[in-house]
Short mmCIF file of C-alpha atoms in Angstrom, two decimals:
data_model
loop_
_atom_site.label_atom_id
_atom_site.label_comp_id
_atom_site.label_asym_id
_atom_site.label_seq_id
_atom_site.Cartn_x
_atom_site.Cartn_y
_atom_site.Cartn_z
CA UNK A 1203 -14.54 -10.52 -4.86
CA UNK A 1204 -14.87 -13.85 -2.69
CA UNK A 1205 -17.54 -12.12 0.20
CA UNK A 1206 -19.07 -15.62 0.80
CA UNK A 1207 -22.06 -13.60 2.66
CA UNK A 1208 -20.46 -10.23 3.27
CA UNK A 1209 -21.76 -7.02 1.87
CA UNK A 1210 -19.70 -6.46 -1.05
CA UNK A 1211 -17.72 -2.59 -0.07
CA UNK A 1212 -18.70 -0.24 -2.40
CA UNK A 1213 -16.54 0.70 -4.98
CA UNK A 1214 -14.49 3.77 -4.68
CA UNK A 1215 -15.97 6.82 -6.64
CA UNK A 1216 -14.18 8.46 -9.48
CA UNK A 1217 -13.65 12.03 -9.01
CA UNK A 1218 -13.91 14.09 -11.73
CA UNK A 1219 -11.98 16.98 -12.76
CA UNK A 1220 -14.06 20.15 -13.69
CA UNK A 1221 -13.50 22.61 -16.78
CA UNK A 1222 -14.96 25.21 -18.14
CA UNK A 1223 -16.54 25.52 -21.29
CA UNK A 1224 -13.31 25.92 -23.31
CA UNK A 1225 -11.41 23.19 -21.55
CA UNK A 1226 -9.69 25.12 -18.91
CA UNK A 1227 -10.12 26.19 -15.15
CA UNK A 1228 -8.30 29.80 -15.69
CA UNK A 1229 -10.31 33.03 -16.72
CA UNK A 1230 -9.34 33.88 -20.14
CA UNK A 1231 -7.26 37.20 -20.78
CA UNK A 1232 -8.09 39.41 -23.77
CA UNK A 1233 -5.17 39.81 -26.17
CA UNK A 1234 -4.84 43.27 -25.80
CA UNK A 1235 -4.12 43.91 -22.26
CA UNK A 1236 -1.85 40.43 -22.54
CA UNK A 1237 0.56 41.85 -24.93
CA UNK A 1238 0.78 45.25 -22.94
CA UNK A 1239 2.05 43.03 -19.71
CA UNK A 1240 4.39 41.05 -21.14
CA UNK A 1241 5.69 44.16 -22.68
CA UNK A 1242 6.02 46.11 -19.86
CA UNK A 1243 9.87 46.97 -19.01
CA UNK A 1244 10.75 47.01 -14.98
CA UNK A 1245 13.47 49.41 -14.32
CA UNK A 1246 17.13 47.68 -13.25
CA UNK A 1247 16.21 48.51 -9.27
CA UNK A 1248 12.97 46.69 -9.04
CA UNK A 1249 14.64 43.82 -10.49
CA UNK A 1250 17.88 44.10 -8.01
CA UNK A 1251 15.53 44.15 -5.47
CA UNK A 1252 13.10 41.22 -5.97
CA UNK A 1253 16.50 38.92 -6.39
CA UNK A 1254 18.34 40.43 -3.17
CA UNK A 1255 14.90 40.02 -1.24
CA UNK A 1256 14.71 36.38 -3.02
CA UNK A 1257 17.79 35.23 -1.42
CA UNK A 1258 16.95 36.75 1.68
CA UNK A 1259 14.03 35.19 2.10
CA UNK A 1260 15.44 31.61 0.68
CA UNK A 1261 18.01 32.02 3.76
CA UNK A 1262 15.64 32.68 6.08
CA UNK A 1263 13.58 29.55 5.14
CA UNK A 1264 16.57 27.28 5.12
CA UNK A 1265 17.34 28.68 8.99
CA UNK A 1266 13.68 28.07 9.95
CA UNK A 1267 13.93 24.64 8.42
CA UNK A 1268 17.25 23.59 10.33
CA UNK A 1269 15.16 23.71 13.04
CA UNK A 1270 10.97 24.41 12.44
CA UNK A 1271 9.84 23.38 15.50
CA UNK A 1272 11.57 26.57 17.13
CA UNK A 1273 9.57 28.51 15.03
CA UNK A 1274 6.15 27.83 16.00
CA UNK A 1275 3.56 28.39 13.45
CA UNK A 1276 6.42 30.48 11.09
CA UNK A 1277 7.72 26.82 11.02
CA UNK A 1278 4.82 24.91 10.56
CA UNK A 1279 4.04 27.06 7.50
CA UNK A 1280 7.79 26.49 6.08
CA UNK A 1281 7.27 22.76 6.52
CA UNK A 1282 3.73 23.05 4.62
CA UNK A 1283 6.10 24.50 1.86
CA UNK A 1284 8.47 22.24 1.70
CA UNK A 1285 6.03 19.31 1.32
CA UNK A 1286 3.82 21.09 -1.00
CA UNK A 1287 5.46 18.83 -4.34
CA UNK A 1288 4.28 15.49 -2.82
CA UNK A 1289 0.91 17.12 -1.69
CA UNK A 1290 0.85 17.78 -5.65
CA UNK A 1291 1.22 14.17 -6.68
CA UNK A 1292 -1.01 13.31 -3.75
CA UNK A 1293 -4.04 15.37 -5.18
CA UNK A 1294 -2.71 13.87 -9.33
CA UNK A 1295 -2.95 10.71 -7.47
CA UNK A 1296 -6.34 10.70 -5.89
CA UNK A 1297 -8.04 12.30 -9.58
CA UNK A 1298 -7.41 8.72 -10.91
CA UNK A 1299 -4.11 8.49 -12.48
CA UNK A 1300 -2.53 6.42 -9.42
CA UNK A 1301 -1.09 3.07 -10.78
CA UNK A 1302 1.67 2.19 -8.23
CA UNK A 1303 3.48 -0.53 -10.72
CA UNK A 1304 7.27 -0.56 -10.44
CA UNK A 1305 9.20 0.72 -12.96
CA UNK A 1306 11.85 -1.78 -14.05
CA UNK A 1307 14.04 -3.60 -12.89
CA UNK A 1308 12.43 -7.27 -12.38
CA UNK A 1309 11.83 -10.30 -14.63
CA UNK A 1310 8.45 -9.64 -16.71
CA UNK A 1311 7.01 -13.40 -15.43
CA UNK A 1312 3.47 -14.26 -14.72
CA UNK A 1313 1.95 -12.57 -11.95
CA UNK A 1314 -0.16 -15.61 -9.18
CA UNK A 1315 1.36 -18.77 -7.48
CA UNK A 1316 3.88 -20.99 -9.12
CA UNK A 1317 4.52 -24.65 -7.54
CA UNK A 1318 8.04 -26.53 -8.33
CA UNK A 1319 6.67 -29.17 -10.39
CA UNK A 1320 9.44 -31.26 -9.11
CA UNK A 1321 8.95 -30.39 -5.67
CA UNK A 1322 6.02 -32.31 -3.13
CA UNK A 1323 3.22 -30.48 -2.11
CA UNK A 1324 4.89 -29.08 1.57
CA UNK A 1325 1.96 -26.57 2.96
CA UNK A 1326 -1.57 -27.12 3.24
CA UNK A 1327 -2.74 -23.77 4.50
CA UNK A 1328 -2.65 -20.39 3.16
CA UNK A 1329 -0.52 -17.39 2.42
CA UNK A 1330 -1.94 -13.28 3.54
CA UNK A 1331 -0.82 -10.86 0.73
CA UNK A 1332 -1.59 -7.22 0.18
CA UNK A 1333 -1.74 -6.24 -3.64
CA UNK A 1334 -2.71 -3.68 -6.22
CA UNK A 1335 -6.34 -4.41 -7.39
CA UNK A 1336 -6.22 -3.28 -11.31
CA UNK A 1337 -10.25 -2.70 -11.29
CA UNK A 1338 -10.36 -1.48 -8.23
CA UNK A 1339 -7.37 1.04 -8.36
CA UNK A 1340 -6.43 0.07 -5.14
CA UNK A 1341 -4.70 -2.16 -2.47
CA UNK A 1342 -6.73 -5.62 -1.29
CA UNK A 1343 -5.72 -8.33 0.90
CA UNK A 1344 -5.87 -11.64 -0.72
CA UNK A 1345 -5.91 -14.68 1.44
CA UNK A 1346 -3.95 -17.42 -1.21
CA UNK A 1347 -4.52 -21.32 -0.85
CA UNK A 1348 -1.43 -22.72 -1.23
CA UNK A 1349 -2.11 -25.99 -2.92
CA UNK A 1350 -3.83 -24.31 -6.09
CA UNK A 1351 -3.32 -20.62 -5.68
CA UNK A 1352 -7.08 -20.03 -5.61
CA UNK A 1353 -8.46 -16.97 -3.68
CA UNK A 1354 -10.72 -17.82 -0.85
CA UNK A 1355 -10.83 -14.64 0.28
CA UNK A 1356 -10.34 -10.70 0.00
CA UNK A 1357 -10.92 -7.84 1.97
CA UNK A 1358 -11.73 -3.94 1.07
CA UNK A 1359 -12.46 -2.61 4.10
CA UNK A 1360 -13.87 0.79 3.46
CA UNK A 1361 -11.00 2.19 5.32
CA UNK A 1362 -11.84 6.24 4.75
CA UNK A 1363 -15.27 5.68 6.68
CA UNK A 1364 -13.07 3.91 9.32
CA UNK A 1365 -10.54 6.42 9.48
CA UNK A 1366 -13.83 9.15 9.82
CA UNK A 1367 -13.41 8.14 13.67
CA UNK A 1368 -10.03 9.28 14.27
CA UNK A 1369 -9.82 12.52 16.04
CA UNK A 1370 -5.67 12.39 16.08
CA UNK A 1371 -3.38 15.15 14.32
CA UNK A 1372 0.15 14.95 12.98
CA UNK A 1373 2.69 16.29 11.04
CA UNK A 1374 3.83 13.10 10.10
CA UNK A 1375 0.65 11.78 8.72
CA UNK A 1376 -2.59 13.50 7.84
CA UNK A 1377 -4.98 10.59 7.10
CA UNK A 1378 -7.86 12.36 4.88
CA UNK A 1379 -5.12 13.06 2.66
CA UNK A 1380 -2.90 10.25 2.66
CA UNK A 1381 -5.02 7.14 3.89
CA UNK A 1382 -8.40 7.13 1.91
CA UNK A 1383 -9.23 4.35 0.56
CA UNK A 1384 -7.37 4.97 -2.71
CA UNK A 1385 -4.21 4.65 -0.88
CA UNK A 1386 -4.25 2.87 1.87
CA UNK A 1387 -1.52 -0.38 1.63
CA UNK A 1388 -2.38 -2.87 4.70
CA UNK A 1389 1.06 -3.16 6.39
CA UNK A 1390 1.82 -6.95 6.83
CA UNK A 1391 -2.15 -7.32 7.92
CA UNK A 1392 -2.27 -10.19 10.96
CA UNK A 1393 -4.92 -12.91 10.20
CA UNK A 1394 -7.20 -13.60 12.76
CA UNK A 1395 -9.22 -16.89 13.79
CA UNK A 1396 -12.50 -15.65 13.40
CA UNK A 1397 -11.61 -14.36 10.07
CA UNK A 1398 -11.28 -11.13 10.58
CA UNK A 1399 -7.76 -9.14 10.03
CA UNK A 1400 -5.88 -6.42 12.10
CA UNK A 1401 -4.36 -3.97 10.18
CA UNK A 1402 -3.05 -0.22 9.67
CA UNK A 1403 -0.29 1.53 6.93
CA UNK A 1404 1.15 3.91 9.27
CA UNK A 1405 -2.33 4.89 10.78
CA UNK A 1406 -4.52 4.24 13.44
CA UNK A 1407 -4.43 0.41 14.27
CA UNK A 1408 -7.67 -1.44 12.99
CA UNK A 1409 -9.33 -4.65 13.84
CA UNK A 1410 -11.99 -5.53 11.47
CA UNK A 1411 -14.49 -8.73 10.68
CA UNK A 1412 -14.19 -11.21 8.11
CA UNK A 1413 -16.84 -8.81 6.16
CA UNK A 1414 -14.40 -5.24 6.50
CA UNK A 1415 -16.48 -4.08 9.20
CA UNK A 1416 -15.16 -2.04 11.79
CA UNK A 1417 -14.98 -3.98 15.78
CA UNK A 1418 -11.88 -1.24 16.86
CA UNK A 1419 -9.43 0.88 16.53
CA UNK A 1420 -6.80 2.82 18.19
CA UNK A 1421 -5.88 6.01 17.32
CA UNK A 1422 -2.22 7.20 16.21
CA UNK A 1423 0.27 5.77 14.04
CA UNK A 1424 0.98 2.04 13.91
CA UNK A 1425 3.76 0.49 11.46
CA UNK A 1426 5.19 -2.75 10.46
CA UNK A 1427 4.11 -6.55 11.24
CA UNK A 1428 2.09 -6.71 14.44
CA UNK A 1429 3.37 -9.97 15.91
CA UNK A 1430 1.52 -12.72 18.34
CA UNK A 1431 3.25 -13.93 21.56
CA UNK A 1432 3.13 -17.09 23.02
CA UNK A 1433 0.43 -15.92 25.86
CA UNK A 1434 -1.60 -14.52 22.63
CA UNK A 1435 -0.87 -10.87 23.40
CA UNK A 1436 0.20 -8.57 20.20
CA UNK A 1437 3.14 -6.56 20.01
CA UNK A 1438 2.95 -3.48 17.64
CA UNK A 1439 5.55 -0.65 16.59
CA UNK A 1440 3.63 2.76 17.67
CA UNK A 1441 5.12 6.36 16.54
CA UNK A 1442 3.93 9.28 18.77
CA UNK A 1443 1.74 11.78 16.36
CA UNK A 1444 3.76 14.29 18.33
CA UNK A 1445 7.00 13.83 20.11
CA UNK A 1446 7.45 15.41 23.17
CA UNK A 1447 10.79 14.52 23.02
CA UNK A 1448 12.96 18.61 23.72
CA UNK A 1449 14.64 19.93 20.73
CA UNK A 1450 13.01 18.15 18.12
CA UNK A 1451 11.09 18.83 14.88
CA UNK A 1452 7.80 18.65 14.47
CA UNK A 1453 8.31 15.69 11.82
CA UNK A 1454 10.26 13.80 14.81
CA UNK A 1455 9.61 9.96 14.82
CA UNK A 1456 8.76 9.23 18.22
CA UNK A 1457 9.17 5.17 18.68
CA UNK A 1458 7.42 3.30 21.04
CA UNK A 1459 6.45 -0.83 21.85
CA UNK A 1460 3.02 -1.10 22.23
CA UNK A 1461 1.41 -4.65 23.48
CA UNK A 1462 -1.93 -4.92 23.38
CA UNK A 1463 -4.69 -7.61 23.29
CA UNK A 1464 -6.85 -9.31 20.65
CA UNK A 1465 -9.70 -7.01 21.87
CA UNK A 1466 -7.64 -4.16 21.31
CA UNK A 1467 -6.78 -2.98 25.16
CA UNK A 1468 -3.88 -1.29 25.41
CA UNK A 1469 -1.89 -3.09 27.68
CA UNK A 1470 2.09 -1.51 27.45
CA UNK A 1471 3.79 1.08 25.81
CA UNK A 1472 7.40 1.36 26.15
CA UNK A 1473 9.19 4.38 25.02
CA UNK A 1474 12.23 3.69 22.45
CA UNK A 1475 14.36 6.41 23.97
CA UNK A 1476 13.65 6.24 27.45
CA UNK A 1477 14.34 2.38 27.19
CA UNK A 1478 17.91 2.86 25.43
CA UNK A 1479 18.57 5.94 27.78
CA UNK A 1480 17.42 3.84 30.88
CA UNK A 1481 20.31 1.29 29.14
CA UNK A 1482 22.77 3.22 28.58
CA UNK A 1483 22.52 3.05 25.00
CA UNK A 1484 21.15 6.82 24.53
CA UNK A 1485 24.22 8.19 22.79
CA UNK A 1486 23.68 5.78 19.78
CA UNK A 1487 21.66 8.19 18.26
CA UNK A 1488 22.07 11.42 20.38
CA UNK A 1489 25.95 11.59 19.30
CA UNK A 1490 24.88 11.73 15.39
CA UNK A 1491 24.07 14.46 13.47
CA UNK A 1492 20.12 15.26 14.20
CA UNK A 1493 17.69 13.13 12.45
CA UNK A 1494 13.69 12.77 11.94
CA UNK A 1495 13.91 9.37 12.69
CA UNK A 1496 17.36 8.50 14.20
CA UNK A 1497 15.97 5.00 15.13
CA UNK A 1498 13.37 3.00 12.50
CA UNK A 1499 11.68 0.62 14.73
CA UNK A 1500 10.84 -2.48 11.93
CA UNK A 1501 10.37 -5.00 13.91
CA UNK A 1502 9.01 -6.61 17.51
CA UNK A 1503 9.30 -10.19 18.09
CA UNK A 1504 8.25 -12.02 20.74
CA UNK A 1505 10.16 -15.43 21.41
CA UNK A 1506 8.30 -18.90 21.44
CA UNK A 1507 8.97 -19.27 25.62
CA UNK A 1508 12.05 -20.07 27.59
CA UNK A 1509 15.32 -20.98 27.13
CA UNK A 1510 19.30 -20.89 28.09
CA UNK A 1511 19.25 -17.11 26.66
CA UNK A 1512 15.70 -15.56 26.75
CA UNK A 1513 12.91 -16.25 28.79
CA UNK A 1514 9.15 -16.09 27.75
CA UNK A 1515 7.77 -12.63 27.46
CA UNK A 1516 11.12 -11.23 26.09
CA UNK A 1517 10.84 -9.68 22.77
CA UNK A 1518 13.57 -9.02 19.97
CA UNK A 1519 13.59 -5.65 18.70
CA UNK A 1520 14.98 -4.46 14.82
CA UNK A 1521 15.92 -0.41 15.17
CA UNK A 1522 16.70 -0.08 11.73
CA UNK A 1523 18.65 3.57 11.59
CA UNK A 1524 20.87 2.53 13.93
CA UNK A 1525 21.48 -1.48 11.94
CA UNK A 1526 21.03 -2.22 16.11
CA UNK A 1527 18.73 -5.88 17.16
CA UNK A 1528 18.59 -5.89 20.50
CA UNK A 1529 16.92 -8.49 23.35
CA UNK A 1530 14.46 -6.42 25.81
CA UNK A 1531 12.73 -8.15 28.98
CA UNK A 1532 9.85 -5.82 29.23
CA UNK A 1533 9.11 -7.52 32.81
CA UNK A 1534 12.63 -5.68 34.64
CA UNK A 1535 12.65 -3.03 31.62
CA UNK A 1536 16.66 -4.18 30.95
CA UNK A 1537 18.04 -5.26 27.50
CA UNK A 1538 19.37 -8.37 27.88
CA UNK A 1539 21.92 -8.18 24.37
CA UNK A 1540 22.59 -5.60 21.90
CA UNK A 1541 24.39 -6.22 18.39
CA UNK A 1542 24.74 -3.37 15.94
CA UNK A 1543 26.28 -5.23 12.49
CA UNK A 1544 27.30 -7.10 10.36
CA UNK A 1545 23.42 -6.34 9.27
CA UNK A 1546 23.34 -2.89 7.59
CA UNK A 1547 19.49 -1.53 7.79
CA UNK A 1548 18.08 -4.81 9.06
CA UNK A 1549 14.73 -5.55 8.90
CA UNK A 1550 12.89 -8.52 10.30
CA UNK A 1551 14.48 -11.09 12.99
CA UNK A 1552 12.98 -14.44 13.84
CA UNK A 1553 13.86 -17.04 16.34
CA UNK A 1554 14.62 -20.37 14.63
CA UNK A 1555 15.46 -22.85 18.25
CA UNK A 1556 16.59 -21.69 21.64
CA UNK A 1557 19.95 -20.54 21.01
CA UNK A 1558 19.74 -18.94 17.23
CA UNK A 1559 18.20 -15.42 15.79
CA UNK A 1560 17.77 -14.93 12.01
CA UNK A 1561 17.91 -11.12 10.77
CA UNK A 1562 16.90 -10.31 7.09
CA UNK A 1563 19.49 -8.07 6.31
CA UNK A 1564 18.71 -5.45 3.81
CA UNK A 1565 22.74 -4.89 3.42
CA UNK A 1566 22.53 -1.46 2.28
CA UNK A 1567 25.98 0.66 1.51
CA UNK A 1568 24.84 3.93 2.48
CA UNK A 1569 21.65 4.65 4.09
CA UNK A 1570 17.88 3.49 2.75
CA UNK A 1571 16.45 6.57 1.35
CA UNK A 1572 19.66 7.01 -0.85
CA UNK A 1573 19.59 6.53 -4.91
CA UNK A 1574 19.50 2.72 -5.71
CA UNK A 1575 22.54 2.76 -7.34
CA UNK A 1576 23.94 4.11 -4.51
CA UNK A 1577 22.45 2.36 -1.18
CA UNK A 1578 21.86 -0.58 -2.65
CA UNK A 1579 25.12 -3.84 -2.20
CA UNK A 1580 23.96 -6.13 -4.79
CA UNK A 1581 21.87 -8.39 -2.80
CA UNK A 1582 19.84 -8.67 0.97
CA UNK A 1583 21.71 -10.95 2.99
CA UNK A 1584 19.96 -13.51 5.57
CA UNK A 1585 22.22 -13.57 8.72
CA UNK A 1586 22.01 -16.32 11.54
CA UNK A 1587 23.07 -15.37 15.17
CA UNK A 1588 24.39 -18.34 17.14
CA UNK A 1589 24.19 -16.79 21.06
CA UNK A 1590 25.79 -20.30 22.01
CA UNK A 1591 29.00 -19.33 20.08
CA UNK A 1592 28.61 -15.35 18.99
CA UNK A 1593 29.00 -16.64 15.48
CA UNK A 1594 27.30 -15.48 12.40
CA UNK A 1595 26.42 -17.29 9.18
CA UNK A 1596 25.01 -17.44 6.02
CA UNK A 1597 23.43 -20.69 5.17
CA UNK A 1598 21.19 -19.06 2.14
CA UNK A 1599 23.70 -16.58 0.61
CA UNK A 1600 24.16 -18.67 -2.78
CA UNK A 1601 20.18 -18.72 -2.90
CA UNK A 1602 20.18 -15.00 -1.96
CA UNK A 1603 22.88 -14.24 -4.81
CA UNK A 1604 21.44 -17.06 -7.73
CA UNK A 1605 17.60 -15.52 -7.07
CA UNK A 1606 19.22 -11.63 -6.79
CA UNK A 1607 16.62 -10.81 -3.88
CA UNK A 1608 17.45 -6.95 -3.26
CA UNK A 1609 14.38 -5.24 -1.85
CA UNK A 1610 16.35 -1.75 -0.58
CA UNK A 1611 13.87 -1.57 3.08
CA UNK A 1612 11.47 -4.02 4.20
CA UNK A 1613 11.70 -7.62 3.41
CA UNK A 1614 10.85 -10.51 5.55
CA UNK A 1615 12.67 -14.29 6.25
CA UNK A 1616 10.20 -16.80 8.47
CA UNK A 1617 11.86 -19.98 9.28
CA UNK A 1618 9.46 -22.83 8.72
CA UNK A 1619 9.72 -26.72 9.49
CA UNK A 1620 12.10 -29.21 8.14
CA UNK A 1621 14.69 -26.19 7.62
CA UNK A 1622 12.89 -24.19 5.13
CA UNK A 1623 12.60 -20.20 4.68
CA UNK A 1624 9.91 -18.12 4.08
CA UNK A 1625 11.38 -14.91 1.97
CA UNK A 1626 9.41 -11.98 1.37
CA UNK A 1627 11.03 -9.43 -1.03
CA UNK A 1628 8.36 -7.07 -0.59
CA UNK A 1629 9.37 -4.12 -3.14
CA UNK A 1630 9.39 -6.32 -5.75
CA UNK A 1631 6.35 -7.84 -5.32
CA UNK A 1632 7.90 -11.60 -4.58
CA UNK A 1633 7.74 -14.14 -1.91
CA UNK A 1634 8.74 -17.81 -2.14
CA UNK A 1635 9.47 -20.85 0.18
CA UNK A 1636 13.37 -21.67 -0.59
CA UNK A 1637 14.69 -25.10 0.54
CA UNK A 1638 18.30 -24.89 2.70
CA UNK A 1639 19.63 -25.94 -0.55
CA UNK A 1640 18.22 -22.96 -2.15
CA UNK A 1641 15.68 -24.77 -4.05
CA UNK A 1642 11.99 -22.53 -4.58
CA UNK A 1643 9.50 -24.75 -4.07
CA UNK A 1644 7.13 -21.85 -4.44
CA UNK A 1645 6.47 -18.49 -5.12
CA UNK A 1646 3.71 -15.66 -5.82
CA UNK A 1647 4.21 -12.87 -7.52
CA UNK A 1648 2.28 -9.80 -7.21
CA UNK A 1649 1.96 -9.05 -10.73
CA UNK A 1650 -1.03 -7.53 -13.21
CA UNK A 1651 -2.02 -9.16 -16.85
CA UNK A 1652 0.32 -7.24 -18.30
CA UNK A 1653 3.18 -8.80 -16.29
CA UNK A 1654 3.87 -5.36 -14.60
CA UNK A 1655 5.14 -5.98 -10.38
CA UNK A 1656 3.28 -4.16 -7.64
CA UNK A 1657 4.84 -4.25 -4.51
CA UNK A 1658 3.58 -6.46 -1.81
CA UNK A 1659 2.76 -5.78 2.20
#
């Protein structure tokens, strides 16, 4: 671990799981009194009635669940049921047998940087990953020279003493459980100049030094890339820990735009729904069929300053759910443009000039969280929006198709100088520079010894 001064985080301890002295946790039985219960007989009635009362009660859990947050705490407790399987794996997890590798799927090659021999040495700075950290069983953020692929630095924040500040509560995300420090995955962490990072994974929103020590945080839960605008103010996606949005769920994913400041002031936050409903855009998800999260914010991005179609301090917004990107002026609180396909569960949208958007588009069939087989349309498509003619095109779907990029959500396409893309296929643990003519001039891949992929942030 590259500190160069830093006090090196301690390592995360190993909890052990306790036995007794014959190997087990339960109290033993005697033989005798064993073999008398499973021999007993029940009469005919008693069994009747415990499978009547069984679907009775299974009934009356799937009406609670329709809609728990009309139940008050008899819903609460249904949704504690229901989630009690991943709570399971949760607690196998944090025991030590967590090893996140994906299962199949990808090309067994090296994991590190690869350069194009044949292709000139194009970047001279650095490239910000989050991986799996085999020794450390769990996620680090590597900062990657580009020239050699040499580590200059990586960060372990000791995110569970962090996270000991946060007084917030949520049914969507309960952080002693879910964001200790053997599970926390920095979400697309933002660099800063001093060295230090910003960073969350659904969580509070943290800024920390160049050593993994705590300057702020904000409480509640923070998602996606945080992005820099051109007046050096930071736009991050923000979901209520409770909605108080009527006739929801307590699970409801409440979106909001937050923009905020280097420091970590708070200095906007713009309600999803109120800003479509102030639009006229409401019934784009109140017409469907009721949802946790009928909209998927994935992405806020400011554009570079002014031109024929935006003006500085606009911002481009991805809602996923609804495969909607639309342009918001937060200054008048109006969207400016709205486009819902030919991007199917979009994620990501960059400006390349002043009259042209680029949207990775995940392409999906059916919906994200559906079997692979399924959802999935062969490859992610990268889609260019022309505003000057209200044309779309494709300039890197042979490159998409020949290197079969198909992460199913997330994924990330950054234009860079000289026409080049930076493509992030962040479930399978890739991300390259690709020439327009679909060359890869480079790529890391987030892979162990073993040449098993991790998936990348």
């Amino acid at each position: 671990m590259n500190r160069e001064g830093c006090d090196v985080t301690p390592d995360v301890a190993k909890i052990r799981q306790p036995s007794g002295p014959n190997g087990s946790l339960a109290r033993r039985v005697g033989p005798g009194r064993l073999e008398r219960w499973s021999s007993a007989r029940a009469p005919l009635w008693l069994v009747g009635l415990i499978v009547v009362s069984g679907f009775a009660g299974l009934i009356e859990y799937g009406a609670v669940m329709r809609d728990p947050g009309a139940h008050g705490s008899l819903g609460a407790m249904a949704v504690a049921i229901a989630t009690v399987p991943e709570t399971l794996q949760r607690i196998d997890d944090s025991i030590g047998t967590y090893h996140p590798s994906l299962p199949g799927g990808y090309d067994p090659i090296p994991g590190g940087l690869w350069r194009n021999p044949a292709q000139p040495l194009v970047d001279g700075g650095a490239l910000l990953v989050t991986v799996f950290d085999i020794a450390r069983r769990r996620y680090v953020v590597k900062l990657v020279r580009l020239s050699d692929g040499k580590v200059l630095r990586d960060y372990a924040p000791d995110i569970t003493a962090i996270h000991a500040h946060s007084a917030f509560h949520s049914d969507i995300v309960d952080l002693a459980r879910d964001k200790g420090n053997g599970r926390y995955m920095p979400m697309h962490p933002l660099l800063m100049a001093d060295g230090g990072l910003i960073l969350h994974d659904e969580s509070p929103l943290v800024r920390v030094d160049a050593c993994g020590r705590r300057e702020w945080m904000i409480d509640g839960i923070f998602h996606h890339a945080i992005e820099t605008a051109p007046d050096g103010t930071l736009w991050a996606n923000y979901r209520a820990p409770v909605s108080h949005e009527p006739g929801v769920g307590p699970a409801f994913i409440d979106e909001s735009l937050v923009q905020l400041t280097p420091a970590g002031h708070v200095l906007a936050r713009t309600s999803v729904i109120a800003l479509l409903d102030r639009n006229g855009l409401g019934y784009l998800w109140r017409s469907r069929p009721y949802l946790d999260d009928p909209l998927h914010v994935n992405d806020i991005q400011p554009v570079p300053g002014d031109g024929p179609y935006w003006r500085r301090g606009d911002v481009f917004v991805s809602l996923r759910n609804l495969s909607l990107v639309l342009l918001y002026r937060p200054s008048t609180g109006r969207v400016l443009w709205s486009q819902a396909m030919p991007w199917r569960f979009q994620h990501d949208v960059s400006v390349i000039d002043d009259h042209r958007i680029s949207v990775f588009d995940n392409h999906l069939k059916f919906a994200w969280d559906q079997p692979e087989h399924v959802a999935n349309d062969r490859t992610n498509h990268l889609v260019v929006y022309d505003f000057a003619t209200h044309a779309t095109s494709e300039p890197l779907a042979r490159a998409f198709e020949t290197l079969a990029i198909k992460t199913r959500a997330q994924g990330r396409a950054t234009p860079l100088p000289g026409g080049d893309t930076m493509i992030e296929e962040t479930e399978w643990g890739r991300v390259m520079r690709v020439a327009p003519d679909g060359t890869v001039r480079w790529r890391y891949i987030s892979a162990d010894d073993h040449n098993r992929r991790y998936e990348l942030r």
